[in-house]
Amino acid sequence: MELFFEIHKDLPREGPGDSDSTRRAFRKLAALPDEPAILDVGCGPGAQTMDLAALTDGIIYAVDTHQPFLDHLQQKVIDQGQTRRIKVLNQSMKDLNFSPASFDLIWSEGAIYIMGFEAGLRAWKHLLKPNGYIAVTELSWLKPDAPQEIQAYWNKEYPAMKTLEENLNIIHDCGFYLIDYFVLPDTSWTEEYYQPMQKRVTILREQYQRDPEKLAQLDEALEEYELFKQYSVWYGYVFYIMQSKI
Ligand SMILES: C[S@@+](CC[C@H](N)C(=O)[O-])C[C@H]1O[C@@H](n2cnc3c(N)ncnc32)[C@H](O)[C@@H]1O
């Protein structure tokens, strides 16, 4: 676990994503008030939090449970003079401490999987104001009959992963209108996530060159990137943008 955090410490993102996709999803929210109350769930180091702050005059509550990520984000918030509009809080997505109907928008990039797509939507819905919005990214199968190697990998790493169509049905069953969805581009995996991680792994390989166990763990950390290069047509992160029916 320690090496995991050494790899991930101070990376710009903790999962695939990119500013253009954040903007693209945000622009779909036609009826958002001028100063919306926004909850950013599983904010990590907060790349999307800062993008949201640039897109709106609202207040953003950014929550996560890993304090080093929150400290990283808090420093950015201070450096950019955003302490009035961005509140960084250590809270679990499984037990969010806000009153019902607090938010116009709940945002979550690469984190709803921790509860499960459906469980997260159901658990967070009561925090929305009437007809509030949820926008999340979720790893999804994009095509049927993926090759065995990649199926086996994701069945081990994320057995609850659904197809895009299954997630659209869940959105409907949970009482939301689907506004739109789109697949994140490959660069939001490669340039924004895997390549910064690869650079960090290269430095750590030097540091641990005499520690075969750590070297093996470092190789393992890049296994997902190697598979992505071969199999990315079969799966992807999908931005799902929805609005509560009530
Ligand atoms: C894949 S990362 C995505 C982070 C960020 N949204 C991004 O795209 O860079 C998932 C995040 O969920 C956080 N997390 C894990 N369990 C959590 C929980 N129970 N409540 C809130 N956040 C949690 C992790 O610390 C991590 O920052």
Short mmCIF file of N, CA, C and O in Angstrom, two decimals, residues 46-127:
data_model
loop_
_atom_site.label_atom_id
_atom_site.label_comp_id
_atom_site.label_asym_id
_atom_site.label_seq_id
_atom_site.Cartn_x
_atom_site.Cartn_y
_atom_site.Cartn_z
N GLY A 46 -7.90 16.98 -7.21
CA GLY A 46 -8.79 18.09 -7.52
C GLY A 46 -8.61 18.77 -8.87
O GLY A 46 -9.01 19.93 -9.02
N ALA A 47 -8.09 18.06 -9.88
CA ALA A 47 -7.99 18.69 -11.21
C ALA A 47 -9.36 19.16 -11.66
O ALA A 47 -9.53 20.31 -12.10
N GLN A 48 -10.38 18.27 -11.52
CA GLN A 48 -11.72 18.66 -11.97
C GLN A 48 -12.35 19.70 -11.05
O GLN A 48 -13.16 20.51 -11.49
N THR A 49 -11.94 19.73 -9.78
CA THR A 49 -12.48 20.74 -8.86
C THR A 49 -12.09 22.14 -9.34
O THR A 49 -12.92 23.06 -9.38
N MET A 50 -10.80 22.27 -9.70
CA MET A 50 -10.32 23.58 -10.14
C MET A 50 -10.97 23.96 -11.48
O MET A 50 -11.28 25.13 -11.71
N ASP A 51 -11.18 22.96 -12.35
CA ASP A 51 -11.86 23.25 -13.62
C ASP A 51 -13.29 23.72 -13.37
O ASP A 51 -13.77 24.67 -14.01
N LEU A 52 -13.97 23.07 -12.44
CA LEU A 52 -15.35 23.47 -12.14
C LEU A 52 -15.38 24.90 -11.59
O LEU A 52 -16.27 25.69 -11.93
N ALA A 53 -14.41 25.22 -10.75
CA ALA A 53 -14.37 26.57 -10.16
C ALA A 53 -14.21 27.63 -11.25
O ALA A 53 -14.73 28.74 -11.12
N ALA A 54 -13.52 27.26 -12.33
CA ALA A 54 -13.34 28.22 -13.43
C ALA A 54 -14.61 28.33 -14.28
O ALA A 54 -14.80 29.31 -15.00
N LEU A 55 -15.48 27.32 -14.19
CA LEU A 55 -16.67 27.29 -15.05
C LEU A 55 -17.89 27.93 -14.41
O LEU A 55 -18.90 28.15 -15.08
N THR A 56 -17.84 28.16 -13.11
CA THR A 56 -19.05 28.62 -12.42
C THR A 56 -18.68 29.60 -11.31
O THR A 56 -17.55 29.60 -10.84
N ASP A 57 -19.68 30.37 -10.90
CA ASP A 57 -19.47 31.26 -9.75
C ASP A 57 -19.99 30.63 -8.47
O ASP A 57 -20.13 31.32 -7.45
N GLY A 58 -20.30 29.35 -8.52
CA GLY A 58 -20.88 28.69 -7.35
C GLY A 58 -19.84 28.31 -6.31
O GLY A 58 -18.65 28.62 -6.43
N ILE A 59 -20.34 27.62 -5.26
CA ILE A 59 -19.46 27.12 -4.20
C ILE A 59 -19.31 25.62 -4.39
O ILE A 59 -20.31 24.91 -4.66
N ILE A 60 -18.09 25.12 -4.30
CA ILE A 60 -17.82 23.70 -4.52
C ILE A 60 -17.34 23.08 -3.21
O ILE A 60 -16.38 23.57 -2.60
N TYR A 61 -18.01 22.01 -2.79
CA TYR A 61 -17.57 21.22 -1.64
C TYR A 61 -16.87 19.99 -2.21
O TYR A 61 -17.50 19.17 -2.88
N ALA A 62 -15.55 19.90 -1.98
CA ALA A 62 -14.75 18.80 -2.55
C ALA A 62 -14.45 17.81 -1.43
O ALA A 62 -13.82 18.18 -0.44
N VAL A 63 -14.94 16.57 -1.58
CA VAL A 63 -14.75 15.59 -0.50
C VAL A 63 -13.96 14.38 -0.98
O VAL A 63 -14.06 13.94 -2.13
N ASP A 64 -13.15 13.86 -0.06
CA ASP A 64 -12.34 12.66 -0.31
C ASP A 64 -11.94 12.14 1.07
O ASP A 64 -12.14 12.84 2.08
N THR A 65 -11.39 10.92 1.11
CA THR A 65 -10.97 10.38 2.41
C THR A 65 -9.45 10.25 2.52
O THR A 65 -8.95 9.86 3.56
N HIS A 66 -8.74 10.54 1.45
CA HIS A 66 -7.27 10.39 1.50
C HIS A 66 -6.68 11.79 1.76
O HIS A 66 -6.62 12.63 0.86
N GLN A 67 -6.25 12.00 3.01
CA GLN A 67 -5.86 13.35 3.43
C GLN A 67 -4.73 13.94 2.56
O GLN A 67 -4.77 15.14 2.24
N PRO A 68 -3.71 13.16 2.15
CA PRO A 68 -2.66 13.78 1.31
C PRO A 68 -3.22 14.37 0.00
O PRO A 68 -2.75 15.42 -0.45
N PHE A 69 -4.24 13.73 -0.59
CA PHE A 69 -4.85 14.33 -1.80
C PHE A 69 -5.55 15.65 -1.43
O PHE A 69 -5.48 16.65 -2.16
N LEU A 70 -6.23 15.62 -0.28
CA LEU A 70 -6.95 16.84 0.14
C LEU A 70 -5.97 17.97 0.44
O LEU A 70 -6.23 19.13 0.11
N ASP A 71 -4.81 17.62 1.04
CA ASP A 71 -3.80 18.65 1.34
C ASP A 71 -3.27 19.25 0.03
O ASP A 71 -3.05 20.46 -0.07
N HIS A 72 -3.05 18.38 -0.95
CA HIS A 72 -2.57 18.82 -2.27
C HIS A 72 -3.57 19.81 -2.88
O HIS A 72 -3.21 20.89 -3.35
N LEU A 73 -4.86 19.41 -2.83
CA LEU A 73 -5.90 20.29 -3.38
C LEU A 73 -5.99 21.60 -2.58
O LEU A 73 -6.07 22.69 -3.18
N GLN A 74 -5.97 21.49 -1.26
CA GLN A 74 -6.10 22.70 -0.42
C GLN A 74 -5.00 23.71 -0.78
O GLN A 74 -5.25 24.91 -0.85
N GLN A 75 -3.80 23.20 -1.04
CA GLN A 75 -2.70 24.11 -1.39
C GLN A 75 -2.99 24.83 -2.71
O GLN A 75 -2.76 26.03 -2.84
N LYS A 76 -3.54 24.07 -3.67
CA LYS A 76 -3.89 24.71 -4.96
C LYS A 76 -4.97 25.78 -4.75
O LYS A 76 -4.94 26.85 -5.36
N VAL A 77 -5.94 25.45 -3.89
CA VAL A 77 -7.04 26.38 -3.61
C VAL A 77 -6.49 27.68 -3.02
O VAL A 77 -6.88 28.78 -3.44
N ILE A 78 -5.54 27.53 -2.10
CA ILE A 78 -4.93 28.73 -1.47
C ILE A 78 -4.13 29.50 -2.52
O ILE A 78 -4.29 30.71 -2.68
N ASP A 79 -3.29 28.77 -3.28
CA ASP A 79 -2.44 29.43 -4.28
C ASP A 79 -3.27 30.22 -5.29
O ASP A 79 -2.85 31.25 -5.80
N GLN A 80 -4.45 29.69 -5.61
CA GLN A 80 -5.27 30.36 -6.64
C GLN A 80 -6.33 31.27 -6.03
O GLN A 80 -7.25 31.72 -6.74
N GLY A 81 -6.24 31.53 -4.75
CA GLY A 81 -7.14 32.49 -4.10
C GLY A 81 -8.60 32.07 -4.16
O GLY A 81 -9.49 32.91 -4.33
N GLN A 82 -8.86 30.75 -4.01
CA GLN A 82 -10.24 30.26 -4.16
C GLN A 82 -10.85 29.75 -2.86
O GLN A 82 -11.82 28.99 -2.89
N THR A 83 -10.30 30.17 -1.73
CA THR A 83 -10.77 29.57 -0.46
C THR A 83 -12.23 29.91 -0.15
O THR A 83 -12.90 29.17 0.55
N ARG A 84 -12.73 31.00 -0.69
CA ARG A 84 -14.13 31.34 -0.43
C ARG A 84 -15.07 30.40 -1.20
O ARG A 84 -16.15 30.06 -0.74
N ARG A 85 -14.62 29.95 -2.36
CA ARG A 85 -15.53 29.18 -3.23
C ARG A 85 -15.28 27.68 -3.26
O ARG A 85 -16.10 26.93 -3.77
N ILE A 86 -14.13 27.23 -2.74
CA ILE A 86 -13.87 25.78 -2.73
C ILE A 86 -13.61 25.35 -1.29
O ILE A 86 -12.67 25.82 -0.65
N LYS A 87 -14.45 24.47 -0.79
CA LYS A 87 -14.31 23.94 0.57
C LYS A 87 -13.83 22.50 0.47
O LYS A 87 -14.51 21.66 -0.15
N VAL A 88 -12.67 22.22 1.03
CA VAL A 88 -12.05 20.89 0.92
C VAL A 88 -12.31 20.13 2.22
O VAL A 88 -11.92 20.59 3.29
N LEU A 89 -12.99 18.98 2.11
CA LEU A 89 -13.45 18.29 3.32
C LEU A 89 -13.11 16.80 3.30
O LEU A 89 -13.27 16.14 2.26
N ASN A 90 -12.67 16.29 4.46
CA ASN A 90 -12.43 14.85 4.58
C ASN A 90 -13.74 14.18 5.01
O ASN A 90 -14.12 14.22 6.16
N GLN A 91 -14.43 13.62 4.02
CA GLN A 91 -15.70 12.93 4.27
C GLN A 91 -15.79 11.73 3.34
O GLN A 91 -15.35 11.81 2.19
N SER A 92 -16.41 10.67 3.84
CA SER A 92 -16.59 9.50 2.98
C SER A 92 -17.83 9.66 2.12
O SER A 92 -18.88 10.10 2.61
N MET A 93 -17.72 9.24 0.88
CA MET A 93 -18.88 9.25 -0.02
C MET A 93 -19.97 8.32 0.49
O MET A 93 -21.12 8.39 0.08
N LYS A 94 -19.59 7.39 1.39
CA LYS A 94 -20.57 6.42 1.90
C LYS A 94 -21.38 6.99 3.05
O LYS A 94 -22.33 6.36 3.51
N ASP A 95 -20.96 8.13 3.55
CA ASP A 95 -21.62 8.69 4.73
C ASP A 95 -21.47 10.22 4.66
O ASP A 95 -20.80 10.82 5.50
N LEU A 96 -22.11 10.81 3.67
CA LEU A 96 -21.91 12.24 3.43
C LEU A 96 -22.71 13.06 4.44
O LEU A 96 -23.90 12.81 4.64
N ASN A 97 -22.04 14.02 5.02
CA ASN A 97 -22.64 14.77 6.12
C ASN A 97 -23.17 16.13 5.63
O ASN A 97 -22.60 17.18 5.94
N PHE A 98 -24.22 16.06 4.82
CA PHE A 98 -24.88 17.27 4.33
C PHE A 98 -26.38 17.08 4.48
O PHE A 98 -26.87 15.94 4.44
N SER A 99 -27.11 18.20 4.60
CA SER A 99 -28.57 18.10 4.71
C SER A 99 -29.15 17.68 3.36
O SER A 99 -28.57 17.99 2.31
N PRO A 100 -30.31 17.02 3.39
CA PRO A 100 -30.99 16.70 2.13
C PRO A 100 -31.21 17.97 1.31
O PRO A 100 -31.34 19.07 1.87
N ALA A 101 -31.25 17.82 0.00
CA ALA A 101 -31.52 18.94 -0.92
C ALA A 101 -30.52 20.10 -0.77
O ALA A 101 -30.91 21.26 -0.77
N SER A 102 -29.26 19.76 -0.63
CA SER A 102 -28.23 20.80 -0.45
C SER A 102 -27.62 21.27 -1.78
O SER A 102 -27.06 22.36 -1.84
N PHE A 103 -27.67 20.41 -2.83
CA PHE A 103 -26.84 20.69 -4.00
C PHE A 103 -27.64 20.80 -5.30
O PHE A 103 -28.60 20.07 -5.52
N ASP A 104 -27.19 21.72 -6.15
CA ASP A 104 -27.73 21.81 -7.51
C ASP A 104 -27.07 20.78 -8.41
O ASP A 104 -27.64 20.40 -9.44
N LEU A 105 -25.86 20.38 -8.04
CA LEU A 105 -25.07 19.49 -8.91
C LEU A 105 -24.15 18.62 -8.07
O LEU A 105 -23.45 19.13 -7.19
N ILE A 106 -24.16 17.31 -8.36
CA ILE A 106 -23.17 16.41 -7.77
C ILE A 106 -22.26 15.93 -8.90
O ILE A 106 -22.76 15.45 -9.93
N TRP A 107 -20.97 16.09 -8.70
CA TRP A 107 -19.96 15.77 -9.72
C TRP A 107 -19.07 14.68 -9.17
O TRP A 107 -18.73 14.70 -7.97
N SER A 108 -18.68 13.71 -9.98
CA SER A 108 -17.73 12.71 -9.47
C SER A 108 -16.99 12.09 -10.64
O SER A 108 -17.59 11.35 -11.44
N GLU A 109 -15.71 12.38 -10.75
CA GLU A 109 -14.90 11.80 -11.84
C GLU A 109 -14.09 10.63 -11.29
O GLU A 109 -13.27 10.78 -10.38
N GLY A 110 -14.37 9.45 -11.85
CA GLY A 110 -13.57 8.26 -11.53
C GLY A 110 -13.69 7.78 -10.10
O GLY A 110 -12.78 7.12 -9.60
N ALA A 111 -14.79 8.05 -9.43
CA ALA A 111 -14.86 7.65 -8.02
C ALA A 111 -16.15 6.92 -7.64
O ALA A 111 -16.17 6.23 -6.62
N ILE A 112 -17.21 7.02 -8.44
CA ILE A 112 -18.47 6.40 -8.01
C ILE A 112 -18.32 4.87 -7.94
O ILE A 112 -19.03 4.19 -7.20
N TYR A 113 -17.34 4.33 -8.67
CA TYR A 113 -17.14 2.86 -8.66
C TYR A 113 -16.87 2.36 -7.23
O TYR A 113 -17.10 1.19 -6.93
N ILE A 114 -16.37 3.24 -6.36
CA ILE A 114 -16.02 2.82 -5.00
C ILE A 114 -17.29 2.35 -4.27
O ILE A 114 -17.24 1.40 -3.50
N MET A 115 -18.42 2.99 -4.54
CA MET A 115 -19.69 2.51 -3.97
C MET A 115 -20.40 1.56 -4.91
O MET A 115 -21.25 0.79 -4.49
N GLY A 116 -20.10 1.67 -6.19
CA GLY A 116 -20.87 1.00 -7.23
C GLY A 116 -21.74 2.05 -7.90
O GLY A 116 -22.27 2.95 -7.21
N PHE A 117 -21.88 1.94 -9.21
CA PHE A 117 -22.58 2.97 -9.98
C PHE A 117 -24.00 3.19 -9.45
O PHE A 117 -24.40 4.31 -9.12
N GLU A 118 -24.74 2.09 -9.32
CA GLU A 118 -26.14 2.23 -8.88
C GLU A 118 -26.21 2.66 -7.41
O GLU A 118 -26.99 3.57 -7.07
N ALA A 119 -25.41 2.04 -6.56
CA ALA A 119 -25.46 2.38 -5.12
C ALA A 119 -25.12 3.85 -4.91
O ALA A 119 -25.74 4.53 -4.09
N GLY A 120 -24.15 4.35 -5.66
CA GLY A 120 -23.76 5.75 -5.53
C GLY A 120 -24.89 6.68 -5.94
O GLY A 120 -25.25 7.62 -5.22
N LEU A 121 -25.50 6.39 -7.09
CA LEU A 121 -26.60 7.26 -7.56
C LEU A 121 -27.74 7.27 -6.54
O LEU A 121 -28.29 8.32 -6.22
N ARG A 122 -28.07 6.09 -6.06
CA ARG A 122 -29.19 6.00 -5.10
C ARG A 122 -28.85 6.72 -3.79
O ARG A 122 -29.69 7.40 -3.20
N ALA A 123 -27.61 6.56 -3.34
CA ALA A 123 -27.23 7.14 -2.03
C ALA A 123 -27.14 8.66 -2.09
O ALA A 123 -27.40 9.33 -1.09
N TRP A 124 -26.73 9.19 -3.21
CA TRP A 124 -26.47 10.64 -3.27
C TRP A 124 -27.69 11.45 -3.68
O TRP A 124 -27.74 12.67 -3.49
N LYS A 125 -28.69 10.77 -4.26
CA LYS A 125 -29.80 11.50 -4.89
C LYS A 125 -30.50 12.45 -3.93
O LYS A 125 -30.88 13.57 -4.30
N HIS A 126 -30.69 12.03 -2.67
CA HIS A 126 -31.46 12.88 -1.73
C HIS A 126 -30.71 14.18 -1.41
O HIS A 126 -31.28 15.10 -0.85
N LEU A 127 -29.43 14.24 -1.75
CA LEU A 127 -28.67 15.48 -1.49
C LEU A 127 -28.93 16.54 -2.56
O LEU A 127 -28.52 17.69 -2.42
#
